[in-house]
Amino acid sequence: MTDVDHLVVAARSLDDGVAWCEATLGITPGPGGKHRLMSTHNRLLDIGSAMFPRAYFEIIAIDPELPAP
């Protein structure tokens, strides 16, 4: 059996990714976090279901406030 962990959309900027999500899916993603090791940040949507209870949708982009990895 395969489990879906998360689906990812990479964006030029986090603001662009959020705007795309709102325009395309009609949903504003919730807060995410920063990945200091990779110099990225994200926003998340819970897409869990009975079959995949821990699945989420992630919008990720380079964080210009973090140093390059």
XYZ file of N, CA, C and O in Angstrom:
276
model
N 0.843 -1.175 0.000
C 0.000 0.000 0.000
C 0.893 1.244 0.000
O 1.886 1.310 0.701
N 0.501 2.224 -0.776
C 1.218 3.482 -0.853
C 0.468 4.544 -0.056
O -0.747 4.614 -0.100
N 1.207 5.365 0.660
C 0.611 6.475 1.403
C 0.992 7.784 0.730
O 2.137 7.961 0.328
N 0.029 8.678 0.628
C 0.315 10.017 0.134
C 0.688 10.864 1.337
O -0.074 10.972 2.295
N 1.868 11.433 1.299
C 2.338 12.284 2.373
C 1.983 13.727 2.070
O 1.260 14.371 2.820
N 2.493 14.245 0.921
C 2.135 15.599 0.538
C 2.356 15.820 -0.951
O 3.135 15.126 -1.585
N 1.616 16.776 -1.472
C 1.735 17.245 -2.846
C 2.365 18.625 -2.778
O 2.005 19.424 -1.917
N 3.270 18.920 -3.705
C 4.036 20.163 -3.632
C 3.908 20.966 -4.919
O 3.985 20.406 -6.010
N 3.733 22.268 -4.762
C 3.814 23.215 -5.873
C 4.943 24.175 -5.547
O 4.944 24.797 -4.480
N 5.930 24.255 -6.430
C 7.031 25.204 -6.258
C 6.653 26.514 -6.947
O 6.150 26.500 -8.064
N 6.877 27.607 -6.261
C 6.500 28.925 -6.787
C 7.713 29.850 -6.819
O 8.669 29.670 -6.060
N 7.652 30.849 -7.685
C 8.722 31.858 -7.779
C 8.869 32.590 -6.448
O 9.966 32.894 -6.015
N 7.752 32.891 -5.809
C 7.751 33.491 -4.473
C 6.558 32.918 -3.725
O 5.612 32.413 -4.339
N 6.586 32.984 -2.415
C 5.466 32.460 -1.635
C 4.199 33.259 -1.907
O 3.115 32.678 -2.013
N 4.326 34.566 -2.081
C 3.156 35.390 -2.412
C 2.548 34.959 -3.748
O 1.323 34.871 -3.875
N 3.403 34.679 -4.748
C 2.896 34.210 -6.043
C 2.186 32.867 -5.888
O 1.137 32.634 -6.489
N 2.754 31.979 -5.095
C 2.147 30.669 -4.882
C 0.800 30.763 -4.184
O -0.149 30.066 -4.553
N 0.706 31.623 -3.193
C -0.569 31.820 -2.488
C -1.599 32.418 -3.445
O -2.754 31.968 -3.485
N -1.201 33.399 -4.244
C -2.126 34.007 -5.212
C -2.612 32.968 -6.218
O -3.799 32.929 -6.560
N -1.709 32.103 -6.698
C -2.095 31.037 -7.625
C -3.103 30.098 -6.971
O -4.102 29.736 -7.566
N -2.843 29.718 -5.733
C -3.733 28.809 -5.012
C -5.121 29.426 -4.836
O -6.135 28.769 -5.066
N -5.164 30.680 -4.471
C -6.446 31.359 -4.289
C -7.202 31.472 -5.614
O -8.408 31.217 -5.669
N -6.501 31.825 -6.687
C -7.146 31.995 -7.992
C -7.553 30.658 -8.608
O -8.612 30.559 -9.239
N -6.741 29.636 -8.426
C -6.977 28.351 -9.076
C -7.878 27.432 -8.258
O -8.780 26.795 -8.802
N -7.637 27.373 -6.960
C -8.378 26.445 -6.103
C -9.444 27.124 -5.249
O -10.277 26.445 -4.660
N -9.385 28.459 -5.170
C -10.363 29.184 -4.354
C -10.145 29.008 -2.865
O -11.062 29.193 -2.080
N -8.915 28.664 -2.473
C -8.603 28.399 -1.068
C -7.320 29.143 -0.705
O -6.364 29.155 -1.471
N -7.311 29.734 0.487
C -6.094 30.374 0.984
C -5.368 29.383 1.883
O -5.943 28.907 2.864
N -4.124 29.047 1.559
C -3.392 28.094 2.397
C -3.087 28.679 3.767
O -2.938 29.885 3.924
N -3.003 27.793 4.744
C -2.700 28.197 6.107
C -1.218 28.453 6.293
O -0.422 28.326 5.356
N -0.841 28.792 7.508
C 0.568 29.060 7.794
C 1.429 27.825 7.555
O 0.941 26.699 7.598
N 2.673 28.067 7.323
C 3.641 26.985 7.145
C 4.843 27.261 8.016
O 4.688 27.618 9.172
N 6.010 27.163 7.431
C 7.214 27.386 8.201
C 8.394 27.682 7.305
O 8.249 27.890 6.104
N 9.566 27.685 7.922
C 10.813 27.953 7.206
C 11.682 26.704 7.273
O 11.675 25.987 8.268
N 12.425 26.476 6.201
C 13.379 25.370 6.135
C 14.766 25.996 5.994
O 15.235 26.226 4.884
N 15.384 26.315 7.096
C 16.641 27.064 7.093
C 17.751 26.339 6.328
O 18.549 26.974 5.659
N 17.786 25.019 6.409
C 18.836 24.260 5.731
C 18.768 24.429 4.218
O 19.782 24.458 3.542
N 17.551 24.574 3.679
C 17.370 24.692 2.229
C 17.001 26.109 1.786
O 16.756 26.349 0.612
N 16.882 27.038 2.717
C 16.541 28.445 2.422
C 15.181 28.587 1.750
O 15.005 29.385 0.829
N 14.207 27.813 2.208
C 12.851 27.888 1.665
C 11.851 28.151 2.785
O 12.156 28.032 3.969
N 10.647 28.524 2.370
C 9.520 28.641 3.292
C 8.279 28.141 2.574
O 8.281 27.954 1.365
N 7.207 27.886 3.342
C 6.029 27.290 2.731
C 4.734 27.732 3.378
O 4.739 28.379 4.416
N 3.642 27.365 2.721
C 2.284 27.496 3.255
C 1.621 26.148 3.005
O 1.951 25.444 2.035
N 0.667 25.767 3.853
C 0.120 24.418 3.828
C -1.408 24.388 3.813
O -2.064 25.287 4.340
N -1.928 23.315 3.201
C -3.361 22.997 3.236
C -3.513 21.547 3.659
O -2.828 20.670 3.114
N -4.377 21.279 4.603
C -4.668 19.903 4.990
C -5.578 19.295 3.926
O -6.658 19.818 3.658
N -5.137 18.214 3.289
C -5.966 17.517 2.298
C -6.186 16.070 2.735
O -6.482 15.200 1.923
N -6.048 15.832 4.032
C -6.208 14.487 4.561
C -7.610 13.945 4.334
O -8.584 14.692 4.241
N -7.668 12.632 4.219
C -8.937 11.929 4.043
C -8.862 10.638 4.853
O -7.846 10.344 5.483
N -9.918 9.849 4.803
C -9.925 8.574 5.528
C -8.785 7.664 5.040
O -8.133 6.990 5.832
N -8.534 7.668 3.732
C -7.466 6.819 3.187
C -6.073 7.381 3.442
O -5.118 6.631 3.586
N -5.948 8.705 3.453
C -4.659 9.372 3.614
C -4.789 10.458 4.686
O -4.789 11.652 4.383
N -4.887 10.071 5.946
C -5.215 11.035 7.003
C -4.170 12.105 7.262
O -4.494 13.163 7.787
N -2.916 11.866 6.895
C -1.863 12.851 7.177
C -1.419 13.620 5.947
O -0.402 14.302 5.967
N -2.165 13.547 4.863
C -1.761 14.204 3.612
C -1.976 15.718 3.694
O -2.912 16.199 4.317
N -1.079 16.433 3.025
C -1.228 17.883 2.932
C -0.686 18.383 1.607
O 0.056 17.704 0.914
N -1.103 19.588 1.252
C -0.700 20.273 0.020
C 0.237 21.394 0.441
O -0.088 22.172 1.335
N 1.391 21.470 -0.193
C 2.413 22.440 0.195
C 2.763 23.355 -0.972
O 3.013 22.888 -2.074
N 2.785 24.651 -0.700
C 3.331 25.629 -1.635
C 4.679 26.040 -1.052
O 4.757 26.449 0.110
N 5.732 25.917 -1.857
C 7.078 26.178 -1.367
C 7.802 27.140 -2.290
O 7.539 27.157 -3.492
N 8.663 27.969 -1.721
C 9.444 28.939 -2.493
C 10.730 29.256 -1.751
O 10.844 29.043 -0.532
N 11.700 29.776 -2.483
C 12.932 30.271 -1.862
C 12.571 31.432 -0.942
O 11.776 32.294 -1.285
N 13.142 31.436 0.241
C 12.913 32.511 1.208
C 14.031 33.538 1.053
O 15.180 33.265 1.406
N 13.727 34.724 0.517
C 14.771 35.724 0.301
C 15.383 36.263 1.587
O 16.439 36.898 1.545
N 14.766 36.005 2.724
C 15.300 36.483 4.002
C 16.342 35.534 4.587
O 17.026 35.896 5.537
N 16.461 34.330 4.032
C 17.418 33.358 4.552
C 18.674 33.328 3.670
O 18.595 33.560 2.469
N 19.814 33.004 4.256
C 21.029 32.901 3.450
C 20.969 31.683 2.535
O 20.269 30.712 2.830
N 21.688 31.735 1.435
C 21.730 30.612 0.502
C 22.278 29.377 1.207
O 23.130 29.505 2.094
N 21.784 28.199 0.837
C 22.275 26.971 1.495
C 23.734 26.690 1.158
O 24.259 27.158 0.194
